[in-house]
PDB file of C-alpha atoms in Angstrom:
ATOM      1  CA  MET A   1     120.906 156.944  53.049  1.00 45.00           C
ATOM      2  CA  LYS A   2     117.406 157.318  54.517  1.00 41.00           C
ATOM      3  CA  SER A   3     116.159 154.316  52.551  1.00 42.00           C
ATOM      4  CA  THR A   4     119.092 152.259  53.800  1.00 39.00           C
ATOM      5  CA  LEU A   5     118.298 153.187  57.398  1.00 39.00           C
ATOM      6  CA  LEU A   6     114.636 152.356  56.882  1.00 38.00           C
ATOM      7  CA  VAL A   7     115.494 148.941  55.466  1.00 39.00           C
ATOM      8  CA  LEU A   8     117.880 148.322  58.378  1.00 38.00           C
ATOM      9  CA  ALA A   9     115.253 149.372  60.924  1.00 42.00           C
ATOM     10  CA  ALA A  10     112.635 147.163  59.293  1.00 42.00           C
ATOM     11  CA  GLY A  11     115.077 144.266  59.311  1.00 43.00           C
ATOM     12  CA  LEU A  12     115.841 144.755  63.003  1.00 40.00           C
ATOM     13  CA  ALA A  13     112.125 144.940  63.816  1.00 41.00           C
ATOM     14  CA  LEU A  14     111.502 141.708  61.908  1.00 39.00           C
ATOM     15  CA  PHE A  15     114.452 140.034  63.660  1.00 36.00           C
ATOM     16  CA  ASP A  16     113.132 141.164  67.031  1.00 40.00           C
ATOM     17  CA  ALA A  17     109.613 139.892  66.271  1.00 36.00           C
ATOM     18  CA  THR A  18     110.848 136.476  65.171  1.00 37.00           C
ATOM     19  CA  THR A  19     113.280 136.033  68.046  1.00 38.00           C
ATOM     20  CA  THR A  20     110.839 137.051  70.759  1.00 39.00           C
ATOM     21  CA  ARG A  21     107.942 135.014  69.417  1.00 50.00           C
ATOM     22  CA  ALA A  22     109.346 131.729  70.744  1.00 64.00           C
ATOM     23  CA  GLU A  23     108.478 131.268  74.426  1.00 86.00           C
ATOM     24  CA  ARG A  24     110.314 129.087  76.920  1.00 95.00           C
ATOM     25  CA  LEU A  25     108.600 127.461  79.883  1.00 98.00           C
ATOM     26  CA  VAL A  26     110.767 126.176  82.715  1.00 98.00           C
ATOM     27  CA  ILE A  27     109.161 123.425  84.802  1.00 98.00           C
ATOM     28  CA  LYS A  28     111.026 121.793  87.682  1.00 98.00           C
ATOM     29  CA  GLY A  29     110.267 119.395  90.504  1.00 98.00           C
ATOM     30  CA  SER A  30     108.593 116.039  91.028  1.00 98.00           C
ATOM     31  CA  ASP A  31     109.961 112.943  89.299  1.00 97.00           C
ATOM     32  CA  THR A  32     106.512 111.377  89.682  1.00 97.00           C
ATOM     33  CA  LEU A  33     105.110 113.977  87.292  1.00 98.00           C
ATOM     34  CA  GLY A  34     108.228 114.975  85.419  1.00 98.00           C
ATOM     35  CA  ALA A  35     109.599 111.634  84.259  1.00 97.00           C
ATOM     36  CA  LYS A  36     106.607 110.680  82.104  1.00 97.00           C
ATOM     37  CA  LEU A  37     103.454 112.755  82.382  1.00 98.00           C
ATOM     38  CA  VAL A  38     104.641 116.343  81.956  1.00 98.00           C
ATOM     39  CA  PRO A  39     106.930 115.573  78.980  1.00 98.00           C
ATOM     40  CA  GLN A  40     103.997 113.938  77.189  1.00 98.00           C
ATOM     41  CA  LEU A  41     101.747 116.881  78.015  1.00 98.00           C
ATOM     42  CA  ALA A  42     104.460 119.215  76.701  1.00 98.00           C
ATOM     43  CA  GLU A  43     104.742 117.318  73.423  1.00 97.00           C
ATOM     44  CA  GLN A  44     101.007 117.552  72.790  1.00 97.00           C
ATOM     45  CA  PHE A  45     100.949 121.197  73.866  1.00 98.00           C
ATOM     46  CA  LYS A  46     103.705 122.023  71.365  1.00 96.00           C
ATOM     47  CA  ALA A  47     101.585 120.525  68.588  1.00 94.00           C
ATOM     48  CA  GLU A  48      99.240 123.459  69.126  1.00 92.00           C
ATOM     49  CA  HIS A  49     101.873 126.008  70.200  1.00 94.00           C
ATOM     50  CA  ALA A  50     104.708 125.473  67.738  1.00 91.00           C
ATOM     51  CA  ASP A  51     106.837 128.299  69.137  1.00 92.00           C
ATOM     52  CA  ALA A  52     106.767 127.010  72.717  1.00 96.00           C
ATOM     53  CA  THR A  53     109.897 125.394  74.143  1.00 96.00           C
ATOM     54  CA  PHE A  54     110.204 123.521  77.419  1.00 98.00           C
ATOM     55  CA  ASP A  55     112.927 123.003  79.999  1.00 98.00           C
ATOM     56  CA  ILE A  56     111.758 120.172  82.269  1.00 98.00           C
ATOM     57  CA  ALA A  57     113.870 119.003  85.222  1.00 97.00           C
ATOM     58  CA  ALA A  58     112.477 116.172  87.363  1.00 97.00           C
ATOM     59  CA  GLU A  59     114.644 116.075  90.471  1.00 95.00           C
ATOM     60  CA  GLY A  60     112.123 115.984  93.304  1.00 96.00           C
ATOM     61  CA  SER A  61     109.237 118.074  94.613  1.00 97.00           C
ATOM     62  CA  THR A  62     111.456 120.056  96.975  1.00 97.00           C
ATOM     63  CA  THR A  63     113.616 121.272  94.088  1.00 97.00           C
ATOM     64  CA  GLY A  64     110.549 122.416  92.129  1.00 98.00           C
ATOM     65  CA  ILE A  65     109.130 124.515  94.933  1.00 98.00           C
ATOM     66  CA  ALA A  66     112.581 125.975  95.649  1.00 98.00           C
ATOM     67  CA  ALA A  67     113.014 126.870  91.971  1.00 98.00           C
ATOM     68  CA  LEU A  68     109.650 128.615  91.919  1.00 98.00           C
ATOM     69  CA  ILE A  69     110.607 130.635  94.996  1.00 98.00           C
ATOM     70  CA  ASP A  70     113.992 131.672  93.615  1.00 97.00           C
ATOM     71  CA  GLY A  71     112.530 132.537  90.218  1.00 97.00           C
ATOM     72  CA  THR A  72     114.270 129.878  88.141  1.00 98.00           C
ATOM     73  CA  ALA A  73     111.033 128.078  87.178  1.00 98.00           C
ATOM     74  CA  GLN A  74     107.543 129.211  86.246  1.00 98.00           C
ATOM     75  CA  ILE A  75     105.918 125.952  87.356  1.00 98.00           C
ATOM     76  CA  GLY A  76     106.971 123.717  90.228  1.00 98.00           C
ATOM     77  CA  MET A  77     105.808 120.108  89.981  1.00 98.00           C
ATOM     78  CA  SER A  78     105.074 118.454  93.313  1.00 98.00           C
ATOM     79  CA  SER A  79     103.670 115.167  94.550  1.00 97.00           C
ATOM     80  CA  ARG A  80     103.106 116.696  97.996  1.00 97.00           C
ATOM     81  CA  GLU A  81     101.628 119.864  99.416  1.00 97.00           C
ATOM     82  CA  ALA A  82     103.979 122.771 100.051  1.00 98.00           C
ATOM     83  CA  LYS A  83     105.303 122.866 103.604  1.00 97.00           C
ATOM     84  CA  PRO A  84     104.612 125.835 105.904  1.00 98.00           C
ATOM     85  CA  ALA A  85     108.324 126.705 105.829  1.00 98.00           C
ATOM     86  CA  GLU A  86     108.246 126.797 102.019  1.00 98.00           C
ATOM     87  CA  ILE A  87     105.158 129.000 102.000  1.00 98.00           C
ATOM     88  CA  ALA A  88     106.893 131.364 104.453  1.00 98.00           C
ATOM     89  CA  ALA A  89     110.095 131.369 102.396  1.00 98.00           C
ATOM     90  CA  GLY A  90     108.069 132.270  99.336  1.00 98.00           C
ATOM     91  CA  LYS A  91     106.298 135.148 101.075  1.00 97.00           C
ATOM     92  CA  ALA A  92     109.655 136.486 102.242  1.00 98.00           C
ATOM     93  CA  LYS A  93     110.638 136.800  98.575  1.00 97.00           C
ATOM     94  CA  GLY A  94     107.279 138.093  97.391  1.00 97.00           C
ATOM     95  CA  VAL A  95     106.209 134.717  95.998  1.00 98.00           C
ATOM     96  CA  THR A  96     102.725 133.365  96.691  1.00 98.00           C
ATOM     97  CA  LEU A  97     102.633 129.600  96.233  1.00 98.00           C
ATOM     98  CA  LYS A  98      99.422 128.702  94.445  1.00 98.00           C
ATOM     99  CA  GLU A  99      98.656 125.007  94.138  1.00 98.00           C
ATOM    100  CA  THR A 100      96.650 123.365  91.392  1.00 98.00           C
ATOM    101  CA  ILE A 101      95.749 119.679  91.586  1.00 98.00           C
ATOM    102  CA  VAL A 102      96.512 118.193  88.162  1.00 98.00           C
ATOM    103  CA  ALA A 103      96.112 114.430  88.723  1.00 98.00           C
ATOM    104  CA  TYR A 104      95.674 111.776  91.373  1.00 98.00           C
ATOM    105  CA  ASP A 105      98.143 108.974  91.957  1.00 98.00           C
ATOM    106  CA  GLY A 106      98.345 105.788  93.967  1.00 98.00           C
ATOM    107  CA  LEU A 107     101.545 104.425  95.458  1.00 98.00           C
ATOM    108  CA  GLY A 108     101.985 100.662  95.464  1.00 98.00           C
ATOM    109  CA  VAL A 109     104.428  98.204  96.976  1.00 98.00           C
ATOM    110  CA  ILE A 110     106.639  96.283  94.564  1.00 98.00           C
ATOM    111  CA  VAL A 111     108.855  93.240  95.023  1.00 98.00           C
ATOM    112  CA  ASN A 112     111.045  91.220  92.699  1.00 98.00           C
ATOM    113  CA  SER A 113     109.020  89.141  90.243  1.00 98.00           C
ATOM    114  CA  GLY A 114     110.575  85.981  91.726  1.00 97.00           C
ATOM    115  CA  ASN A 115     109.280  86.723  95.213  1.00 98.00           C
ATOM    116  CA  PRO A 116     106.474  84.231  96.013  1.00 97.00           C
ATOM    117  CA  LEU A 117     104.558  86.719  98.173  1.00 97.00           C
ATOM    118  CA  THR A 118     101.435  88.241  96.663  1.00 97.00           C
ATOM    119  CA  ASN A 119      99.927  90.104  99.617  1.00 98.00           C
ATOM    120  CA  LEU A 120     100.976  92.103 102.661  1.00 98.00           C
ATOM    121  CA  THR A 121      98.982  93.863 105.359  1.00 98.00           C
ATOM    122  CA  LYS A 122      99.293  97.587 105.978  1.00 98.00           C
ATOM    123  CA  LYS A 123     100.911  96.777 109.320  1.00 98.00           C
ATOM    124  CA  GLN A 124     103.507  94.547 107.650  1.00 98.00           C
ATOM    125  CA  VAL A 125     104.311  97.302 105.137  1.00 98.00           C
ATOM    126  CA  GLU A 126     104.890  99.725 107.999  1.00 98.00           C
ATOM    127  CA  GLN A 127     107.072  97.208 109.821  1.00 98.00           C
ATOM    128  CA  ILE A 128     109.197  96.497 106.743  1.00 98.00           C
ATOM    129  CA  PHE A 129     109.885 100.093 105.748  1.00 98.00           C
ATOM    130  CA  THR A 130     110.656 101.181 109.316  1.00 98.00           C
ATOM    131  CA  GLY A 131     113.062  98.252 109.792  1.00 98.00           C
ATOM    132  CA  GLU A 132     110.981  96.562 112.478  1.00 98.00           C
ATOM    133  CA  VAL A 133     110.841  93.481 110.233  1.00 98.00           C
ATOM    134  CA  THR A 134     114.079  92.647 108.422  1.00 98.00           C
ATOM    135  CA  ASP A 135     113.586  89.128 107.012  1.00 98.00           C
ATOM    136  CA  TRP A 136     111.032  87.937 104.482  1.00 98.00           C
ATOM    137  CA  SER A 137     110.280  84.849 106.584  1.00 98.00           C
ATOM    138  CA  ALA A 138     108.647  87.123 109.192  1.00 98.00           C
ATOM    139  CA  VAL A 139     105.888  88.029 106.729  1.00 98.00           C
ATOM    140  CA  GLY A 140     105.376  84.603 105.156  1.00 96.00           C
ATOM    141  CA  GLY A 141     108.078  84.695 102.492  1.00 96.00           C
ATOM    142  CA  LYS A 142     111.272  82.764 101.897  1.00 96.00           C
ATOM    143  CA  SER A 143     114.085  83.452 104.347  1.00 97.00           C
ATOM    144  CA  GLY A 144     116.249  86.365 103.213  1.00 98.00           C
ATOM    145  CA  THR A 145     117.262  89.815 104.418  1.00 98.00           C
ATOM    146  CA  ILE A 146     114.880  92.450 103.052  1.00 98.00           C
ATOM    147  CA  SER A 147     116.467  95.158 100.884  1.00 98.00           C
ATOM    148  CA  ILE A 148     114.482  98.412 101.015  1.00 98.00           C
ATOM    149  CA  TYR A 149     114.546 100.952  98.185  1.00 98.00           C
ATOM    150  CA  THR A 150     112.999 104.401  98.665  1.00 98.00           C
ATOM    151  CA  ARG A 151     113.033 107.784  96.997  1.00 97.00           C
ATOM    152  CA  ASN A 152     115.564 110.370  98.158  1.00 96.00           C
ATOM    153  CA  THR A 153     114.791 113.075 100.710  1.00 96.00           C
ATOM    154  CA  SER A 154     114.076 115.803  98.120  1.00 95.00           C
ATOM    155  CA  SER A 155     111.191 113.698  96.831  1.00 97.00           C
ATOM    156  CA  GLY A 156     107.589 114.386  97.727  1.00 97.00           C
ATOM    157  CA  THR A 157     106.968 110.657  97.411  1.00 97.00           C
ATOM    158  CA  TYR A 158     109.562 110.028 100.141  1.00 98.00           C
ATOM    159  CA  SER A 159     107.564 112.140 102.606  1.00 96.00           C
ATOM    160  CA  ASP A 160     104.173 110.978 101.301  1.00 97.00           C
ATOM    161  CA  TRP A 161     105.109 107.344 101.934  1.00 98.00           C
ATOM    162  CA  LYS A 162     106.089 108.167 105.518  1.00 97.00           C
ATOM    163  CA  GLU A 163     102.720 109.840 105.957  1.00 97.00           C
ATOM    164  CA  LEU A 164     100.562 107.244 104.199  1.00 98.00           C
ATOM    165  CA  ALA A 165     102.283 103.956 105.024  1.00 98.00           C
ATOM    166  CA  MET A 166     104.577 104.473 108.008  1.00 98.00           C
ATOM    167  CA  LYS A 167     102.559 106.602 110.449  1.00 97.00           C
ATOM    168  CA  LYS A 168     105.251 109.281 110.055  1.00 97.00           C
ATOM    169  CA  ARG A 169     107.904 106.965 111.483  1.00 98.00           C
ATOM    170  CA  ASP A 170     111.476 107.063 110.185  1.00 98.00           C
ATOM    171  CA  TYR A 171     112.689 104.800 107.405  1.00 98.00           C
ATOM    172  CA  ALA A 172     114.919 101.862 108.278  1.00 98.00           C
ATOM    173  CA  ALA A 173     118.577 102.897 108.486  1.00 98.00           C
ATOM    174  CA  SER A 174     119.357 100.302 105.808  1.00 97.00           C
ATOM    175  CA  ALA A 175     116.966 101.849 103.251  1.00 98.00           C
ATOM    176  CA  GLN A 176     118.678 102.770  99.981  1.00 98.00           C
ATOM    177  CA  LYS A 177     117.626 106.087  98.449  1.00 98.00           C
ATOM    178  CA  MET A 178     116.962 106.306  94.706  1.00 97.00           C
ATOM    179  CA  ALA A 179     116.623 109.334  92.432  1.00 95.00           C
ATOM    180  CA  GLY A 180     113.344 108.281  90.799  1.00 96.00           C
ATOM    181  CA  HIS A 181     110.580 105.702  90.405  1.00 97.00           C
ATOM    182  CA  GLU A 182     112.321 104.056  87.461  1.00 97.00           C
ATOM    183  CA  GLN A 183     115.498 103.606  89.502  1.00 98.00           C
ATOM    184  CA  ILE A 184     113.550 101.921  92.319  1.00 98.00           C
ATOM    185  CA  ALA A 185     111.933  99.566  89.798  1.00 98.00           C
ATOM    186  CA  ALA A 186     115.323  98.727  88.259  1.00 98.00           C
ATOM    187  CA  GLU A 187     116.928  97.924  91.615  1.00 98.00           C
ATOM    188  CA  VAL A 188     114.037  95.791  92.870  1.00 98.00           C
ATOM    189  CA  GLY A 189     114.005  94.010  89.511  1.00 98.00           C
ATOM    190  CA  LYS A 190     117.631  93.001  90.043  1.00 98.00           C
ATOM    191  CA  ASN A 191     117.350  92.029  93.707  1.00 98.00           C
ATOM    192  CA  ALA A 192     115.420  88.905  94.729  1.00 98.00           C
ATOM    193  CA  ASN A 193     115.013  90.328  98.239  1.00 98.00           C
ATOM    194  CA  GLY A 194     114.141  93.871  97.140  1.00 98.00           C
ATOM    195  CA  ILE A 195     111.091  95.906  98.032  1.00 98.00           C
ATOM    196  CA  GLY A 196     110.088  99.454  97.123  1.00 98.00           C
ATOM    197  CA  TYR A 197     107.163 101.657  96.161  1.00 98.00           C
ATOM    198  CA  LEU A 198     106.067 103.170  92.858  1.00 98.00           C
ATOM    199  CA  GLY A 199     103.394 105.445  91.470  1.00 98.00           C
ATOM    200  CA  LEU A 200     100.711 103.998  89.192  1.00 97.00           C
ATOM    201  CA  ALA A 201     102.445 105.102  85.994  1.00 97.00           C
ATOM    202  CA  TYR A 202     105.584 103.090  86.783  1.00 97.00           C
ATOM    203  CA  MET A 203     104.174  99.731  87.846  1.00 97.00           C
ATOM    204  CA  LYS A 204     104.595  97.923  84.520  1.00 95.00           C
ATOM    205  CA  ALA A 205     108.398  97.830  84.665  1.00 96.00           C
ATOM    206  CA  SER A 206     110.013  94.466  83.942  1.00 97.00           C
ATOM    207  CA  GLY A 207     111.350  92.259  86.720  1.00 98.00           C
ATOM    208  CA  ILE A 208     108.897  93.430  89.380  1.00 98.00           C
ATOM    209  CA  LYS A 209     105.414  92.655  90.594  1.00 98.00           C
ATOM    210  CA  VAL A 210     102.939  94.728  92.562  1.00 98.00           C
ATOM    211  CA  ILE A 211     101.847  93.351  95.920  1.00 97.00           C
ATOM    212  CA  SER A 212      98.231  93.518  97.074  1.00 98.00           C
ATOM    213  CA  ILE A 213      97.627  95.224 100.401  1.00 98.00           C
ATOM    214  CA  ASP A 214      95.023  93.569 102.600  1.00 97.00           C
ATOM    215  CA  GLY A 215      93.734  91.820  99.484  1.00 97.00           C
ATOM    216  CA  LYS A 216      93.315  94.973  97.404  1.00 97.00           C
ATOM    217  CA  ALA A 217      95.440  95.993  94.389  1.00 97.00           C
ATOM    218  CA  PRO A 218      96.393  99.541  93.372  1.00 97.00           C
ATOM    219  CA  SER A 219      94.668 100.741  90.214  1.00 97.00           C
ATOM    220  CA  GLN A 220      93.073 103.795  88.688  1.00 97.00           C
ATOM    221  CA  GLU A 221      89.734 102.430  89.907  1.00 97.00           C
ATOM    222  CA  THR A 222      90.767 101.923  93.556  1.00 97.00           C
ATOM    223  CA  VAL A 223      92.374 105.368  93.638  1.00 97.00           C
ATOM    224  CA  ARG A 224      89.285 106.913  92.047  1.00 96.00           C
ATOM    225  CA  ASP A 225      86.870 105.295  94.519  1.00 95.00           C
ATOM    226  CA  LYS A 226      89.208 106.189  97.426  1.00 93.00           C
ATOM    227  CA  SER A 227      89.518 102.596  98.595  1.00 96.00           C
ATOM    228  CA  TRP A 228      93.293 102.495  98.049  1.00 98.00           C
ATOM    229  CA  PRO A 229      95.118 103.501 101.264  1.00 97.00           C
ATOM    230  CA  TYR A 230      98.123 105.059  99.530  1.00 98.00           C
ATOM    231  CA  ALA A 231      96.362 107.496  97.195  1.00 98.00           C
ATOM    232  CA  ARG A 232      97.376 111.150  96.879  1.00 97.00           C
ATOM    233  CA  PRO A 233      96.922 114.264  94.737  1.00 98.00           C
ATOM    234  CA  THR A 234      99.734 115.722  92.638  1.00 98.00           C
ATOM    235  CA  PHE A 235     100.244 119.432  91.992  1.00 98.00           C
ATOM    236  CA  TYR A 236     101.552 122.263  89.894  1.00 98.00           C
ATOM    237  CA  TYR A 237     102.720 125.249  91.933  1.00 98.00           C
ATOM    238  CA  THR A 238     102.855 128.737  90.447  1.00 98.00           C
ATOM    239  CA  ASN A 239     103.608 132.201  91.797  1.00 98.00           C
ATOM    240  CA  GLY A 240     100.019 133.308  92.292  1.00 98.00           C
ATOM    241  CA  GLU A 241      97.757 133.037  89.280  1.00 97.00           C
ATOM    242  CA  PRO A 242      99.873 131.869  86.328  1.00 97.00           C
ATOM    243  CA  ALA A 243     100.225 134.099  83.289  1.00 96.00           C
ATOM    244  CA  GLY A 244     101.319 133.756  79.689  1.00 95.00           C
ATOM    245  CA  LEU A 245     102.679 130.396  78.611  1.00 97.00           C
ATOM    246  CA  ALA A 246     102.493 128.975  82.145  1.00 98.00           C
ATOM    247  CA  LYS A 247      98.773 129.807  82.294  1.00 98.00           C
ATOM    248  CA  ALA A 248      98.187 128.209  78.905  1.00 97.00           C
ATOM    249  CA  PHE A 249     100.019 125.031  79.937  1.00 98.00           C
ATOM    250  CA  VAL A 250      98.166 124.723  83.243  1.00 98.00           C
ATOM    251  CA  GLU A 251      94.868 125.159  81.410  1.00 98.00           C
ATOM    252  CA  PHE A 252      95.869 122.560  78.832  1.00 98.00           C
ATOM    253  CA  THR A 253      96.773 120.076  81.584  1.00 98.00           C
ATOM    254  CA  LEU A 254      93.328 120.543  83.131  1.00 98.00           C
ATOM    255  CA  SER A 255      91.496 120.380  79.794  1.00 98.00           C
ATOM    256  CA  PRO A 256      89.801 117.203  78.509  1.00 98.00           C
ATOM    257  CA  ALA A 257      92.730 116.644  76.118  1.00 98.00           C
ATOM    258  CA  GLY A 258      95.262 117.054  78.909  1.00 98.00           C
ATOM    259  CA  GLN A 259      93.348 114.850  81.321  1.00 98.00           C
ATOM    260  CA  LYS A 260      93.115 112.137  78.656  1.00 98.00           C
ATOM    261  CA  ILE A 261      96.924 112.107  78.616  1.00 98.00           C
ATOM    262  CA  VAL A 262      96.839 111.942  82.432  1.00 98.00           C
ATOM    263  CA  ALA A 263      94.736 108.773  82.203  1.00 98.00           C
ATOM    264  CA  ASP A 264      96.733 107.277  79.321  1.00 98.00           C
ATOM    265  CA  VAL A 265     100.011 107.649  81.224  1.00 98.00           C
ATOM    266  CA  GLY A 266      98.486 105.851  84.204  1.00 97.00           C
ATOM    267  CA  PHE A 267      97.389 108.590  86.594  1.00 98.00           C
ATOM    268  CA  VAL A 268      93.814 109.311  87.636  1.00 98.00           C
ATOM    269  CA  PRO A 269      92.135 112.375  86.073  1.00 98.00           C
ATOM    270  CA  ILE A 270      90.821 115.054  88.413  1.00 96.00           C
ATOM    271  CA  HIS A 271      87.287 114.955  86.979  1.00 86.00           C
TER     272      HIS A 271
END
């Protein structure tokens, strides 16, 4: 009987060791980071951490910070800095929002590939997205009502674009809100009068072309040398200093191997 109990106990201990060895990392937030970059980082990370599993949800920066505060994610991806109200909400729940810059990005203006325009001024971009200019003929294009595509309000890119390109003015009432960069690219690619904005990693989509701004094009080089007007950092947020698997993944992202993936996907490495 004793030997049977010992075998059973050993079996339970082995079962417990094997079932607890696998670790799950929940990452939520920014589509800018979560649609392409973070999944590729996760795949490479798993090559060295075979027992790690990931749950990645890219639904906007606001959702990532909220998930970190309510304890449903260990890392919140964000393409914008946390807002004072979010920092306060975190403190109220005992959560300290710690930001880590993981890559730099540049937002660029896209139009349909059939649009003859190749350049706009920063002022014209502001006028278009705020609805002050509504026809392509007003900025040197063929006559046609401009169709504006933006990110949705939970997106950090939505607020970043207001800050960087629109002097914090409101979007045109006619602007159509999209869930992600790839959706904006798809809609502009189908609409001859479409215009939108994308991060560097999404600018090679079919059916679109990237417009120069005041004669300068968005690229890793113009973001790196700070000459591109719509450049920005992107972040991971954690509850204080990360620990365990979250710490390992943050460190991998910042490592030379992780930053090579950052560059390969189309972002600008932090170093």
